[in-house]
mmCIF file of C-alpha atoms in Angstrom:
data_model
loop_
_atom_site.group_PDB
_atom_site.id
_atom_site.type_symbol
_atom_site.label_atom_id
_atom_site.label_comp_id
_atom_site.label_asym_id
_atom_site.label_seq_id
_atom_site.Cartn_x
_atom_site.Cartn_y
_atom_site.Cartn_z
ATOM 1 C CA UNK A 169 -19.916 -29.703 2.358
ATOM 2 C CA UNK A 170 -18.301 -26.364 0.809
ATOM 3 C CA UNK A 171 -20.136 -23.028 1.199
ATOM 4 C CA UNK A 172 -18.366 -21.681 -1.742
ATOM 5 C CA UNK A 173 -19.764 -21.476 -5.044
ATOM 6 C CA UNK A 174 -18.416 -24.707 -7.195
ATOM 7 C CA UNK A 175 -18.793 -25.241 -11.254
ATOM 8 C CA UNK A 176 -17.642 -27.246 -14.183
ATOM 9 C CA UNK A 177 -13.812 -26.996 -15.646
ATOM 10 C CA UNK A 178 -15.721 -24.960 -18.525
ATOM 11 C CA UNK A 179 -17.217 -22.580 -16.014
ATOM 12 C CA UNK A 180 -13.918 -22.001 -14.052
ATOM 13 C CA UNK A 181 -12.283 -21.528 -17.556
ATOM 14 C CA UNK A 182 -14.778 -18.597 -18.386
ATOM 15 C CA UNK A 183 -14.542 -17.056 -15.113
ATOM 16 C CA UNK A 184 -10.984 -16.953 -15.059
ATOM 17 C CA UNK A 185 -10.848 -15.233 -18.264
ATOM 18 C CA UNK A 186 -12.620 -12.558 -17.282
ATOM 19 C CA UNK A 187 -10.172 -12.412 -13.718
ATOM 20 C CA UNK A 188 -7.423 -12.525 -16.348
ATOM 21 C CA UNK A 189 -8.545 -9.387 -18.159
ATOM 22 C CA UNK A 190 -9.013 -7.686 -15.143
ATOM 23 C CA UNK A 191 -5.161 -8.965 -13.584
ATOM 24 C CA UNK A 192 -3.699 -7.466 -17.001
ATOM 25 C CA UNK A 193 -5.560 -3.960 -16.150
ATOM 26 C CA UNK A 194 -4.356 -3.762 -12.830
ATOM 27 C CA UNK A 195 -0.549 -4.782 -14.195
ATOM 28 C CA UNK A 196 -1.100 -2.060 -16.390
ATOM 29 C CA UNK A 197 -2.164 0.372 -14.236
ATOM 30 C CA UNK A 198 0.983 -0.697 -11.704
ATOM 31 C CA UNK A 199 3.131 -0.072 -14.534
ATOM 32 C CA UNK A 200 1.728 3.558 -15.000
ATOM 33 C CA UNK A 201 2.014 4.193 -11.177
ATOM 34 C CA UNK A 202 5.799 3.047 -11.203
ATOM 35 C CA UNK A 203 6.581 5.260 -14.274
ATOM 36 C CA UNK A 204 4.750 8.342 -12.181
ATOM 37 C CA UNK A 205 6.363 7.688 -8.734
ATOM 38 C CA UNK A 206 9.712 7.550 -10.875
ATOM 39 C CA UNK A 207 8.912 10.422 -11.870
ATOM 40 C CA UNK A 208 8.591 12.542 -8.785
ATOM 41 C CA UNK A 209 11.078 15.758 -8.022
ATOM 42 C CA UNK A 210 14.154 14.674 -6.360
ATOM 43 C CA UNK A 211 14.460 16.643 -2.725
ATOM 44 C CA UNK A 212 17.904 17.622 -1.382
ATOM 45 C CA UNK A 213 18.591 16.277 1.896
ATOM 46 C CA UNK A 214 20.799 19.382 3.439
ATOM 47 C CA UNK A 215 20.979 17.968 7.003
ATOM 48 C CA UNK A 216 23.991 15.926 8.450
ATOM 49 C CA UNK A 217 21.554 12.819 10.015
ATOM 50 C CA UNK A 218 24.366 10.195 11.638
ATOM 51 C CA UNK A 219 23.486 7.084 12.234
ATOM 52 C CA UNK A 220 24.887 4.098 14.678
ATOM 53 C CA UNK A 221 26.064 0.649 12.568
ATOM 54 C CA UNK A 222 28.083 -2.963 12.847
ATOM 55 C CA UNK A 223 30.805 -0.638 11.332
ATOM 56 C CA UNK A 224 30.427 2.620 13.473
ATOM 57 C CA UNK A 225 29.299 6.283 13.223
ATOM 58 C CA UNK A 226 28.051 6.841 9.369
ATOM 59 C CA UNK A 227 26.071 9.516 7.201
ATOM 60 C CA UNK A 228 23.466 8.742 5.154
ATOM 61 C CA UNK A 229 26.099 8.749 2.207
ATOM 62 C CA UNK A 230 27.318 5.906 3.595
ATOM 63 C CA UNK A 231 24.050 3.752 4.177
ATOM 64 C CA UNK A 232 24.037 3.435 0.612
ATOM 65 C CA UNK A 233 27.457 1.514 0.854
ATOM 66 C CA UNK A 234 28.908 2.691 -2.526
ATOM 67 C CA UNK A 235 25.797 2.333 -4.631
ATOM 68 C CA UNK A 236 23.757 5.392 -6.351
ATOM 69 C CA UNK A 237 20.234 4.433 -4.912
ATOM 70 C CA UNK A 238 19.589 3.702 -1.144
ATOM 71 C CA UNK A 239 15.570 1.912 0.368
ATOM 72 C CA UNK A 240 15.722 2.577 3.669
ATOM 73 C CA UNK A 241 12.713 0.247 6.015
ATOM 74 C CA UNK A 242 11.244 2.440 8.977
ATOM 75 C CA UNK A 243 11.615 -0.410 11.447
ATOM 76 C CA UNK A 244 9.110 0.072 14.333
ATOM 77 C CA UNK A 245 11.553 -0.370 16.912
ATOM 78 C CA UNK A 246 11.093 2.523 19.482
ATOM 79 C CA UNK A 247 13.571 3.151 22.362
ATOM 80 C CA UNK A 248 11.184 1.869 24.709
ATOM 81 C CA UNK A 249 10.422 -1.642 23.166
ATOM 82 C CA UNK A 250 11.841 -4.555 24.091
ATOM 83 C CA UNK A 251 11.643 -6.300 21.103
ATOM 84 C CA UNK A 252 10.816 -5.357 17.373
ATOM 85 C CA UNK A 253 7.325 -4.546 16.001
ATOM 86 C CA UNK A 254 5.703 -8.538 14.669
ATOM 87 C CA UNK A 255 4.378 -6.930 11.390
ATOM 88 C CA UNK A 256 7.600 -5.485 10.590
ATOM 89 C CA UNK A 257 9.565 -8.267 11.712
ATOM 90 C CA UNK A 258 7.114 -10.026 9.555
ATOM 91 C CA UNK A 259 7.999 -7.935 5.994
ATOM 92 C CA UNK A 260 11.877 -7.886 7.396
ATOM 93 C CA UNK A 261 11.953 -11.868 6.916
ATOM 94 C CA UNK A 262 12.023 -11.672 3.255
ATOM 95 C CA UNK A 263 14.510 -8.998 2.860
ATOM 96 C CA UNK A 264 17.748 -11.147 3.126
ATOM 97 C CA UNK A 265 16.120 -12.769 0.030
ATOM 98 C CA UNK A 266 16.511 -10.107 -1.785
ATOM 99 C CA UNK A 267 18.837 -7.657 -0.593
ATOM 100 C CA UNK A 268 21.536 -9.757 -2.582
ATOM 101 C CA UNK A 269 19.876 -9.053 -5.934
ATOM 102 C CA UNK A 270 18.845 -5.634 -5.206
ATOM 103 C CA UNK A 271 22.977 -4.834 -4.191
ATOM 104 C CA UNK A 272 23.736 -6.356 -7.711
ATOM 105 C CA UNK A 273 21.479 -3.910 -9.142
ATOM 106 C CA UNK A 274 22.958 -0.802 -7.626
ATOM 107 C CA UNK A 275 20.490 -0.711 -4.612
ATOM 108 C CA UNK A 276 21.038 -1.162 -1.493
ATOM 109 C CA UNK A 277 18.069 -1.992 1.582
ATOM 110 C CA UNK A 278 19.006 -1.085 5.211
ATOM 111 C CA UNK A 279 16.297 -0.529 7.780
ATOM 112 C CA UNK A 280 16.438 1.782 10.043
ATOM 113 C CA UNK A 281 14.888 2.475 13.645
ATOM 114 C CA UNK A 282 15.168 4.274 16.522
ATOM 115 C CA UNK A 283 15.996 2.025 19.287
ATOM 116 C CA UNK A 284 20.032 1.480 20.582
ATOM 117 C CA UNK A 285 22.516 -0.301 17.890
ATOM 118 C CA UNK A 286 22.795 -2.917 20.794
ATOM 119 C CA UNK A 287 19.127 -3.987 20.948
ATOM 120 C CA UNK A 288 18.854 -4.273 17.160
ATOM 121 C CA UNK A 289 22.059 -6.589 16.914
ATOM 122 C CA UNK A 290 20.575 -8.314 19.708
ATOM 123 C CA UNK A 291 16.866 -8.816 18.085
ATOM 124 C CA UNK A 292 18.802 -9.071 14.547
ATOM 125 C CA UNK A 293 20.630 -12.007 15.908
ATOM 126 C CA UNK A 294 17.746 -13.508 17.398
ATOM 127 C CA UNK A 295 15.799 -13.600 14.353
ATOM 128 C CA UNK A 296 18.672 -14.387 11.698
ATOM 129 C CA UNK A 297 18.868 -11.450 9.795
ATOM 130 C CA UNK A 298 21.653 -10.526 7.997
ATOM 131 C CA UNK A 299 20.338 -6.972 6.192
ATOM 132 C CA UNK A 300 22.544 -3.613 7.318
ATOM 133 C CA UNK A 301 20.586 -2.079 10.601
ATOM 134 C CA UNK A 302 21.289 1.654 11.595
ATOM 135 C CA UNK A 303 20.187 3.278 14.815
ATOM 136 C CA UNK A 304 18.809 6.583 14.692
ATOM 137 C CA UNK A 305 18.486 7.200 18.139
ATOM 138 C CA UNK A 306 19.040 10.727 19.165
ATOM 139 C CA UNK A 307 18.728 12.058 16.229
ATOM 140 C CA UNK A 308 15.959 13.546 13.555
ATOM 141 C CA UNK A 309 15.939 10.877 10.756
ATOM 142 C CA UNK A 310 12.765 9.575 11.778
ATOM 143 C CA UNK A 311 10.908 12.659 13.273
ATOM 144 C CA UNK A 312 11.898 14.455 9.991
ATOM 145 C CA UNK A 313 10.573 12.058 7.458
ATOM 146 C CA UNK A 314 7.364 11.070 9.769
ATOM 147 C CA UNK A 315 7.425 7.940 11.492
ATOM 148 C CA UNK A 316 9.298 9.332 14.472
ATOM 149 C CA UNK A 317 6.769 11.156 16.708
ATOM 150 C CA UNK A 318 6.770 12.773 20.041
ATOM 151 C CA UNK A 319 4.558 12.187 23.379
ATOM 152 C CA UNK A 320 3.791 15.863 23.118
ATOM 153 C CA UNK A 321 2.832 15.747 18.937
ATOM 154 C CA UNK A 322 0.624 12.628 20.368
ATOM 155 C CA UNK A 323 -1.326 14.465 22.796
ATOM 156 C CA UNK A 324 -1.513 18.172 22.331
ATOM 157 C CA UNK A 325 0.041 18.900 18.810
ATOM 158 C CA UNK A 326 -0.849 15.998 16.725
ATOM 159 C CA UNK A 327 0.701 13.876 14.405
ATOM 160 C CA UNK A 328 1.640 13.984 10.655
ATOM 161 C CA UNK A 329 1.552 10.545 9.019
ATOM 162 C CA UNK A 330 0.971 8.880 5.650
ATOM 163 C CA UNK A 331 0.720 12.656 4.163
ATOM 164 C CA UNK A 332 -2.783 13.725 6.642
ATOM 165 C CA UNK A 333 -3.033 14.771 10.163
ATOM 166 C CA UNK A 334 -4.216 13.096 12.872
ATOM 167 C CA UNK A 335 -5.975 14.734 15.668
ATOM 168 C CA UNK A 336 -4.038 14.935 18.811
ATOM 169 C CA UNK A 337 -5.320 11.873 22.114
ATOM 170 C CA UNK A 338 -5.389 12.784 25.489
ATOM 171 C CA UNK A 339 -2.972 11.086 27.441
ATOM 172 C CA UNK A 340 -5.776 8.771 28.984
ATOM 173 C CA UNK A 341 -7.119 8.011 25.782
ATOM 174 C CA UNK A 342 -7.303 4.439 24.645
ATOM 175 C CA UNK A 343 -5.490 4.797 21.137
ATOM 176 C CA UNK A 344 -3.107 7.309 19.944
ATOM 177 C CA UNK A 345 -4.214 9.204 16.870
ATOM 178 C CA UNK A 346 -7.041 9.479 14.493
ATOM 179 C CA UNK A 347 -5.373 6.817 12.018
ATOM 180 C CA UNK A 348 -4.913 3.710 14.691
ATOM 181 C CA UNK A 349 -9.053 4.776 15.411
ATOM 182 C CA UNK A 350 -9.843 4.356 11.823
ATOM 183 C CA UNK A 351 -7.778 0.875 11.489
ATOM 184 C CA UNK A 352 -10.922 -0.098 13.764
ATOM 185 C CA UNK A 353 -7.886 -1.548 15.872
ATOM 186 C CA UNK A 354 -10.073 -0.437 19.235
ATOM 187 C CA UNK A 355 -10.362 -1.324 23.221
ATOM 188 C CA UNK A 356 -7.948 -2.733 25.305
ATOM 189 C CA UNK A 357 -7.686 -6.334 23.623
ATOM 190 C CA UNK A 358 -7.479 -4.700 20.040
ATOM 191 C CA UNK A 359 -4.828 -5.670 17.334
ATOM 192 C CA UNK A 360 -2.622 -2.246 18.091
ATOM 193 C CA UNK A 361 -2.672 -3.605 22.279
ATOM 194 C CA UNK A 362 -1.805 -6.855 20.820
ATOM 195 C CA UNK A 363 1.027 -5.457 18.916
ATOM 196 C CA UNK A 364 2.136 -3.268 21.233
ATOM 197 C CA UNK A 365 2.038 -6.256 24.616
ATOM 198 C CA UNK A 366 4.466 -7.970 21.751
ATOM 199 C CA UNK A 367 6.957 -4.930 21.951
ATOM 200 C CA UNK A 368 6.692 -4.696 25.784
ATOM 201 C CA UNK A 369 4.885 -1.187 25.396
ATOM 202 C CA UNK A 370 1.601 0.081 25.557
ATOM 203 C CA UNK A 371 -0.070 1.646 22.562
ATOM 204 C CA UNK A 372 0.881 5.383 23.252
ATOM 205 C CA UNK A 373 4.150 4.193 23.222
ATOM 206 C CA UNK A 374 3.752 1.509 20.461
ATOM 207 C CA UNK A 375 2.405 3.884 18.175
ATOM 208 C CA UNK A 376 4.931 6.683 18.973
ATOM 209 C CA UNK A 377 6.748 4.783 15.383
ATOM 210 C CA UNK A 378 5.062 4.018 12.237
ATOM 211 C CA UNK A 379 5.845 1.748 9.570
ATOM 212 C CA UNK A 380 7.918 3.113 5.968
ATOM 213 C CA UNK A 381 9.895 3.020 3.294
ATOM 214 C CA UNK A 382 12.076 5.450 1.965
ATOM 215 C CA UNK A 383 13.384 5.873 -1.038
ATOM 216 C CA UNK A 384 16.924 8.104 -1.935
ATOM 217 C CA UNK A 385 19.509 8.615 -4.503
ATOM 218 C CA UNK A 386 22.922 10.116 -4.485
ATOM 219 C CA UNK A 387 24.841 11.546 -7.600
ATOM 220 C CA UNK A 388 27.346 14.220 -7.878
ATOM 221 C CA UNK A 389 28.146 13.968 -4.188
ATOM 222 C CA UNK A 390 25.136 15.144 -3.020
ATOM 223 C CA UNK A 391 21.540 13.021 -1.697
ATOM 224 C CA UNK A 392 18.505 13.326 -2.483
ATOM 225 C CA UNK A 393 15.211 12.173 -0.999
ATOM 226 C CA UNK A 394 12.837 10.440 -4.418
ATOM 227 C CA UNK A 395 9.995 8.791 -2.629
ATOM 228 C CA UNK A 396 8.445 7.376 0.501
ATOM 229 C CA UNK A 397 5.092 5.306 1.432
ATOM 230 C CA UNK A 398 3.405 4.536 4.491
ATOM 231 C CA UNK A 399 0.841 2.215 6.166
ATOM 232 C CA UNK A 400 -1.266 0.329 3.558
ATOM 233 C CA UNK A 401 1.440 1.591 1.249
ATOM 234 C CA UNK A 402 3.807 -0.970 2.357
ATOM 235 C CA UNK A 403 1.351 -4.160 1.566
ATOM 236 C CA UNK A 404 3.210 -4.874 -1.815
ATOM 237 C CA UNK A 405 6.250 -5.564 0.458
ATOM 238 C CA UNK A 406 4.548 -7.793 2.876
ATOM 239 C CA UNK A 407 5.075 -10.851 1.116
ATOM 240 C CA UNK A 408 3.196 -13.447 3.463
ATOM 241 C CA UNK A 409 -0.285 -11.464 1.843
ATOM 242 C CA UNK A 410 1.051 -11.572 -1.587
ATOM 243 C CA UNK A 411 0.745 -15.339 -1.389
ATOM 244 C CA UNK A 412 -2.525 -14.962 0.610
ATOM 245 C CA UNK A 413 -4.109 -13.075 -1.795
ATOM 246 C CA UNK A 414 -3.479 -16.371 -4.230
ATOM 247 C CA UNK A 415 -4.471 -18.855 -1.483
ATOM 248 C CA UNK A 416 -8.365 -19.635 -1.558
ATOM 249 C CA UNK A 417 -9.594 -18.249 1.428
ATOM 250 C CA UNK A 418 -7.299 -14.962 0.843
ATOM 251 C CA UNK A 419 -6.338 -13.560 3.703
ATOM 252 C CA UNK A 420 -9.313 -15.082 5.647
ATOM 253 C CA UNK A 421 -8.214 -12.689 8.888
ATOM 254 C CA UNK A 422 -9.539 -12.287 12.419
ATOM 255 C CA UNK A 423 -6.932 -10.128 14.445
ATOM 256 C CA UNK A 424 -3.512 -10.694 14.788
ATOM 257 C CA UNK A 425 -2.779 -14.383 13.595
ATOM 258 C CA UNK A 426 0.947 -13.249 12.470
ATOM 259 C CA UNK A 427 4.110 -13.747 14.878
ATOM 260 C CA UNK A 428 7.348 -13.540 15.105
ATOM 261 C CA UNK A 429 8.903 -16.504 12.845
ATOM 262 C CA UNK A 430 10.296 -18.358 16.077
ATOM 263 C CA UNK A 431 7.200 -17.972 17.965
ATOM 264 C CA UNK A 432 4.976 -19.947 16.097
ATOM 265 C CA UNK A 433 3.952 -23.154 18.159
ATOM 266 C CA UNK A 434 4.890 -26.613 16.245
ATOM 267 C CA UNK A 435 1.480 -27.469 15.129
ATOM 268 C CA UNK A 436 1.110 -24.196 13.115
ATOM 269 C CA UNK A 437 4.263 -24.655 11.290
ATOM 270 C CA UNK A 438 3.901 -28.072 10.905
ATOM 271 C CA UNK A 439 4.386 -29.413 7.202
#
């Protein structure tokens, strides 16, 4: 027998209503908070970042491949992992979706990540992606718009992400930074260890990248930085919860259930 609360077609009706009103605020308010981040002052990027693609050496001009607006996906894909982060691998699925109609709107998505050009064409091919890719590595893209960060800012300086500091870990400590502490992602078989076994790290070095999205425009020859969000601010673009959220049980979570698309065993993907 179900635990959750059942009622008449009427009752459901009424209920819903009142959802509905509160759905319509919320739209509302997203509206507003689109409008506002629209709204922000443009930043000139002065520095000369370079970046490894499929077609060779390129500026960030160039990521935005003849467009006037450019969304760039932090990619958690260190130098050190051996394969790409699951929950970002997990937003990245849908972006070949729409990529297409964003280019046909004079946008274009690239992520971007730190690791070699050759292991993301490798892990790109694996997975089936098709999206532009740059490689940052050796450079200051990352460290410079904060989800790049340093074993030193880990453990002595501390690290500047999603716009507050966290405190600086000892080298022996479990978890790297305030932030992974308050995800209550603790211990040794927590979520972030989980995460970070799946990118053949540990956590220091799992958590050494964040998760982001960047947002730039270029007119009159010159680029400018408009917008970027971090951590939770990146759920809108996870679209597996968008569809949870809808589902009856919600998101109905206990760890890390998520993988990789081609590592899901045949009975969970059964149809």
């Amino acid at each position: 027998m179900t635990m959750h609360k059942t009622g008449t077609r009427e009752e459901w009706l009424a209920a819903r209503l009142e959802l509905l009103d509160a759905e319509k605020a919320l739209t509302r308010h997203s509206d507003a908070l689109a409008r506002q981040r629209q709204e922000l002052p443009w930043v000139k990027v002065d520095k000369a970042y370079r970046f490894d693609t499929d077609k060779g050496i390129a500026s960030l001009a160039d990521l935005f491949q003849g467009r006037s607006q450019l969304l760039v996906y932090h990619f958690m894909f260190g130098p050190d992992y051996t394969a790409g982060c699951p929950s970002c691998s997990s937003i990245a699925d849908g972006f070949d979706g729409f990529a297409v109609h964003l280019a046909n709107h004079d946008v274009t998505l690239a992520a971007v990540s730190r690791a070699s050009l050759a292991k993301l064409q490798a892990y790109k091919r694996r997975m089936g992606w098709k999206f532009p890719w740059a490689s940052t590595r050796g450079g200051d893209f990352n460290f410079d718009f904060d989800v790049g960060f340093t074993e030193e800012q880990q453990q002595k300086i501390g690290i500047e992400y999603n716009y507050r500091r966290e405190a600086a870990a000892p080298a022996q400590a479990p978890l790297a930074g305030k932030s992974v502490q308050e995800w209550q992602l603790r211990g040794e078989e927590g979520p972030v260890a989980q995460m970070a076994a799946m990118t053949g790290t540990d956590v220091a070095t799992y958590t050494r990248d964040r998760p982001g999205v960047s947002a730039f425009v270029f007119q009159d020859g010159v680029v400018y930085h408009t917008y970027s969000t971090y951590a939770r601010g990146l759920d809108g673009l996870w679209g597996m919860y968008q569809w949870l959220d809808r589902a009856p049980l919600g998101r109905n979570e206990q760890g890390v259930w998520w993988r990789r698309h081609d590592e899901y065993g045949e009975h969970r993907a059964a149809s």
